Amino acid sequence: MTLATDDFASGVLRIAIDAPLRHPFDYLAPAGLSPAAVPLGVRVRVPVGRRETIGMVVDRADQSEVSSAALKPVREVLDATPLIDGALMQLLRWTADYYHHPLGEVIAAALPRALRDGAPCAARIECWRATTTGIDALEAGALRRAPRQQALLARLAQSTRALTGADLSKALPGWRDAARVLTGRGWIERLELDASSPASSPAAGHEAGTATGAATSPPLSAAQSAAVGQIDASAGGYAAWVLQGATGSGKTEVYLQCAARTLARGGSVLVLVPEIGLTPQLVQRFRARLDVDIAVLHSALSDAGRLAAWRAAHTGQARVVLGTRSAVFAPLPRLGLIVVDEEHDSSYKQHDGGCRYSARDLALVRGQQGGVPVVLGSATPALETLHNLKAGRYRGLTLPRRDDQALAPRLALIDLSAHAVHRGLSTPVIDAMRRHLAASGQVLVFINRRGYAPTLLCTACGWIAPCHACDARMTVHRASGQLRCHHCGAAEALVERCLRCGCQVKPVGQGTERVEETLRELFPGEALIRLDRDSASRPEQLDAILERVLSGAARILVGTQMVTKGHHFPGVTLVAVLNADQGLFSTDFRAAERLAQTIVQVAGRAGRERNRGEVLIQTQYPQHPLLRSLLEGGYEGFAAEALVEREATRWPPFGRLAVLRASTRSSGGALAFLAAARQLAPVGGAVRLLGPVAAAMARRAERYHAQLLIESADRGPLHRFIGDWLPQVETLARAQRVRYALDVDPIDIQ
Ligand SMILES: [Zn+2]
Ligand SMILES: [Zn+2]
């Protein structure tokens, strides 16, 4: 039966649900509401089968393809106003489309867990006030014999506003017992109010800075003020700026001044940093300089901390968001500037699980959609970025090394086959360390492998400690007495005897722990510190280590890639790269770029003032063209050559790439699935499929991995192809019980 008045209630709400399903679901508006009365971007509780879940209203429609009998109403609308505004929703939709990922999952990933679970969006705080009967009772002297209750009631009665629990705890410690009694009598009452004033907001994640007001800014160099001026002049519209400058050239100062100007105009600012670059030091620097609340978002936050930071951004209370990858989805009303520091860093790309987005690329999309300038900062911009710069899509700004570091460090290759090598350290490196330490310099020793040694070997029978879940060797971690797999995380006790023949085993090769041990023997008097993921797993530890290096307390720093992430060590005069050869012969077309970036970033830590920095790179292949181009032309020289090579081979940025990865428990299952997926693709057209091939490490974490590359000269055909093909692949994967993931613009195709 259809009623004539149905016009009012006709139409449906489209709800995105956190599930691997491509399309939003249609629901009726809750009883008594028209769909138009439910704002887009609010959360709703909806029935799904026999259970209930929380989804988000992403659209409305006049009609549904679902029969009206099967349509169910929304059970509850959770928010009065949108949690996600139109601009952010546009970014999330773009993300879902571009990465071919379900919108519901993309939205869920952009929200703190507590909000996904239905927590109220507005922060509620506990407040208390006296009732009129309570005030009467107080005046009648009813509480003369209960001084604590009297004090509490008097305090509440005198106040013109409700007092928070925190206020009361400060004024009347132990007040809660009295409150219980008074509440029971109806003389006072508890309220829950929206936290709208900054003073009452929760502290976690966005506590006020300890600095008193904004610290004064240092004078800018000519290049810095030119950069600030140009970026600032582009405010109010989209522009992509590439701010290229060596470590210590003052990029952060440019970000700070641009942020200050944006704030002064009433705008808000989003600053993205690599996971490892977000140190308490950096946060402190922003807080000290920008006299506003700053919300910090990173992966190590507690659920409560993340929610508090998100709310602070959402309400506009925190006008600066400083965060890692996922902060690109932070809610920021009146966004006026986006900064992506160390834009080449691979941690901006979501590597595993979920939607494999690039926060760097999405920052640019967000800037374009919102008409906001985006600053990409790096000493070693990604080749894609340099290509866009050359093509005129981005605008370039360069910060030269500052006057006090006018001389670029001297780079030299050390041929490992031509010199004596003691546990990974060649004689020229050891001699240079002696020289620099004697001249009061600090030394940075870089080795891109943590642990003690990458291999545990029995010399009697040739047994090598294997990971039982991967095609990999176990790494020796002597400090923790463990063998660990760096690919799947498996760990077992370190053994002294061969598991096959019982002979003594020995660690082979070098890791940071062992280099540290060797250097302690070679330089017994020198203070030494190690920086890797084992020694600095928490931001506080990282900060403490950096502090020891910056203060000069540590003279030798041994570290992995972590030393390259945004830290500047002005006292370091010598950098030794112990093994440059990983990456020279990789199957991944990006390996060379990553190696060049690492070497240049590590080298960038060296030298200042009159002490010209020295960088020694140990290699078995001193004639390798990559190392030669770096040595002779610096990063620019390398990049120019690498781009020519990419163009010749049609790799990105000259072609478009996606990869379909699959894994199964059975060997051969993933390859068979991908071969079948390939069969589903139409023959011919502008898209080429390459593979499938087994992954470079075929067996990992007890699963067999394989991949199929999808390549096209242009973005359009690639995405049209994937849009048609992926739903069929999904059906196939369900039938074959295969885990698979599509990665658009992959940065790692090993
Ligand atoms: Zn053995
Ligand atoms: Zn493993």
PDB file of C-alpha atoms in Angstrom, residues 391-485:
ATOM      1  CA  ALA A 391      56.821  20.286 -16.585  1.00  0.00           C
ATOM      2  CA  GLY A 392      55.671  23.513 -14.928  1.00  0.00           C
ATOM      3  CA  ARG A 393      52.988  21.933 -12.774  1.00  0.00           C
ATOM      4  CA  TYR A 394      54.885  22.805  -9.608  1.00  0.00           C
ATOM      5  CA  ARG A 395      56.883  25.928  -8.815  1.00  0.00           C
ATOM      6  CA  GLY A 396      60.386  25.692  -7.441  1.00  0.00           C
ATOM      7  CA  LEU A 397      62.048  27.471  -4.543  1.00  0.00           C
ATOM      8  CA  THR A 398      65.629  26.776  -3.528  1.00  0.00           C
ATOM      9  CA  LEU A 399      67.331  27.400  -0.240  1.00  0.00           C
ATOM     10  CA  PRO A 400      71.115  27.341  -0.623  1.00  0.00           C
ATOM     11  CA  ARG A 401      73.222  26.012   2.206  1.00  0.00           C
ATOM     12  CA  ARG A 402      73.593  28.785   4.721  1.00  0.00           C
ATOM     13  CA  ASP A 403      76.671  30.971   4.810  1.00  0.00           C
ATOM     14  CA  ASP A 404      78.147  29.094   7.722  1.00  0.00           C
ATOM     15  CA  GLN A 405      77.990  25.872   5.752  1.00  0.00           C
ATOM     16  CA  ALA A 406      78.820  27.320   2.376  1.00  0.00           C
ATOM     17  CA  LEU A 407      80.996  24.409   1.389  1.00  0.00           C
ATOM     18  CA  ALA A 408      79.246  21.231   0.356  1.00  0.00           C
ATOM     19  CA  PRO A 409      80.819  18.157   1.915  1.00  0.00           C
ATOM     20  CA  ARG A 410      83.567  16.359  -0.003  1.00  0.00           C
ATOM     21  CA  LEU A 411      82.331  12.952  -1.198  1.00  0.00           C
ATOM     22  CA  ALA A 412      84.713  10.072  -1.861  1.00  0.00           C
ATOM     23  CA  LEU A 413      84.205   6.405  -2.685  1.00  0.00           C
ATOM     24  CA  ILE A 414      86.259   3.819  -0.810  1.00  0.00           C
ATOM     25  CA  ASP A 415      86.871   0.700  -2.875  1.00  0.00           C
ATOM     26  CA  LEU A 416      86.333  -2.155  -0.437  1.00  0.00           C
ATOM     27  CA  SER A 417      88.403  -4.536  -2.551  1.00  0.00           C
ATOM     28  CA  ALA A 418      91.443  -2.240  -2.456  1.00  0.00           C
ATOM     29  CA  HIS A 419      91.743  -1.783   1.321  1.00  0.00           C
ATOM     30  CA  ALA A 420      92.042  -3.823   4.487  1.00  0.00           C
ATOM     31  CA  VAL A 421      88.618  -4.150   6.103  1.00  0.00           C
ATOM     32  CA  HIS A 422      88.152  -4.798   9.808  1.00  0.00           C
ATOM     33  CA  ARG A 423      84.612  -5.990  10.594  1.00  0.00           C
ATOM     34  CA  GLY A 424      83.072  -3.847   7.911  1.00  0.00           C
ATOM     35  CA  LEU A 425      85.301  -0.814   8.502  1.00  0.00           C
ATOM     36  CA  SER A 426      87.991  -0.053   5.926  1.00  0.00           C
ATOM     37  CA  THR A 427      91.366   1.424   6.916  1.00  0.00           C
ATOM     38  CA  PRO A 428      90.648   4.794   5.211  1.00  0.00           C
ATOM     39  CA  VAL A 429      87.415   5.105   7.200  1.00  0.00           C
ATOM     40  CA  ILE A 430      89.108   4.246  10.511  1.00  0.00           C
ATOM     41  CA  ASP A 431      91.947   6.716   9.757  1.00  0.00           C
ATOM     42  CA  ALA A 432      89.491   9.470   8.837  1.00  0.00           C
ATOM     43  CA  MET A 433      87.538   8.863  12.050  1.00  0.00           C
ATOM     44  CA  ARG A 434      90.755   9.281  14.084  1.00  0.00           C
ATOM     45  CA  ARG A 435      91.491  12.539  12.260  1.00  0.00           C
ATOM     46  CA  HIS A 436      88.031  14.036  12.720  1.00  0.00           C
ATOM     47  CA  LEU A 437      87.710  13.000  16.354  1.00  0.00           C
ATOM     48  CA  ALA A 438      91.160  14.485  17.089  1.00  0.00           C
ATOM     49  CA  ALA A 439      89.968  17.749  15.494  1.00  0.00           C
ATOM     50  CA  SER A 440      86.904  17.780  17.819  1.00  0.00           C
ATOM     51  CA  GLY A 441      84.486  16.755  15.090  1.00  0.00           C
ATOM     52  CA  GLN A 442      81.656  14.299  15.520  1.00  0.00           C
ATOM     53  CA  VAL A 443      81.401  11.212  13.336  1.00  0.00           C
ATOM     54  CA  LEU A 444      78.297   9.600  11.881  1.00  0.00           C
ATOM     55  CA  VAL A 445      78.584   5.963  10.835  1.00  0.00           C
ATOM     56  CA  PHE A 446      75.720   4.828   8.652  1.00  0.00           C
ATOM     57  CA  ILE A 447      74.772   1.222   8.104  1.00  0.00           C
ATOM     58  CA  ASN A 448      71.336   0.339   6.877  1.00  0.00           C
ATOM     59  CA  ARG A 449      70.893  -2.816   8.874  1.00  0.00           C
ATOM     60  CA  ARG A 450      69.935  -3.103  12.499  1.00  0.00           C
ATOM     61  CA  GLY A 451      70.788  -5.949  14.821  1.00  0.00           C
ATOM     62  CA  TYR A 452      74.182  -7.557  15.371  1.00  0.00           C
ATOM     63  CA  ALA A 453      74.644  -9.538  12.167  1.00  0.00           C
ATOM     64  CA  PRO A 454      72.380 -10.472   9.267  1.00  0.00           C
ATOM     65  CA  THR A 455      73.391 -14.142   9.281  1.00  0.00           C
ATOM     66  CA  LEU A 456      74.132 -16.870  11.811  1.00  0.00           C
ATOM     67  CA  LEU A 457      76.324 -19.480  10.148  1.00  0.00           C
ATOM     68  CA  CYS A 458      77.773 -22.875  11.013  1.00  0.00           C
ATOM     69  CA  THR A 459      81.177 -23.031   9.334  1.00  0.00           C
ATOM     70  CA  ALA A 460      81.373 -26.788   9.845  1.00  0.00           C
ATOM     71  CA  CYS A 461      78.272 -27.794   7.882  1.00  0.00           C
ATOM     72  CA  GLY A 462      77.065 -24.584   6.248  1.00  0.00           C
ATOM     73  CA  TRP A 463      73.781 -24.342   8.171  1.00  0.00           C
ATOM     74  CA  ILE A 464      72.304 -20.856   8.287  1.00  0.00           C
ATOM     75  CA  ALA A 465      69.645 -19.931  10.865  1.00  0.00           C
ATOM     76  CA  PRO A 466      66.478 -19.608   8.757  1.00  0.00           C
ATOM     77  CA  CYS A 467      63.137 -17.973   9.401  1.00  0.00           C
ATOM     78  CA  HIS A 468      60.599 -20.779   9.365  1.00  0.00           C
ATOM     79  CA  ALA A 469      57.898 -18.522   7.969  1.00  0.00           C
ATOM     80  CA  CYS A 470      59.842 -16.741   5.217  1.00  0.00           C
ATOM     81  CA  ASP A 471      62.473 -17.257   2.537  1.00  0.00           C
ATOM     82  CA  ALA A 472      64.791 -15.269   4.768  1.00  0.00           C
ATOM     83  CA  ARG A 473      67.633 -15.571   7.213  1.00  0.00           C
ATOM     84  CA  MET A 474      67.259 -14.682  10.842  1.00  0.00           C
ATOM     85  CA  THR A 475      69.114 -11.597  12.016  1.00  0.00           C
ATOM     86  CA  VAL A 476      71.243 -11.935  15.123  1.00  0.00           C
ATOM     87  CA  HIS A 477      70.224  -9.541  17.912  1.00  0.00           C
ATOM     88  CA  ARG A 478      72.858 -10.050  20.563  1.00  0.00           C
ATOM     89  CA  ALA A 479      71.685  -7.434  23.073  1.00  0.00           C
ATOM     90  CA  SER A 480      68.304  -9.104  23.407  1.00  0.00           C
ATOM     91  CA  GLY A 481      69.724 -12.626  22.944  1.00  0.00           C
ATOM     92  CA  GLN A 482      67.416 -13.287  20.008  1.00  0.00           C
ATOM     93  CA  LEU A 483      67.265 -14.316  16.408  1.00  0.00           C
ATOM     94  CA  ARG A 484      64.711 -12.157  14.647  1.00  0.00           C
ATOM     95  CA  CYS A 485      63.181 -12.108  11.211  1.00  0.00           C
TER      96      CYS A 485
END
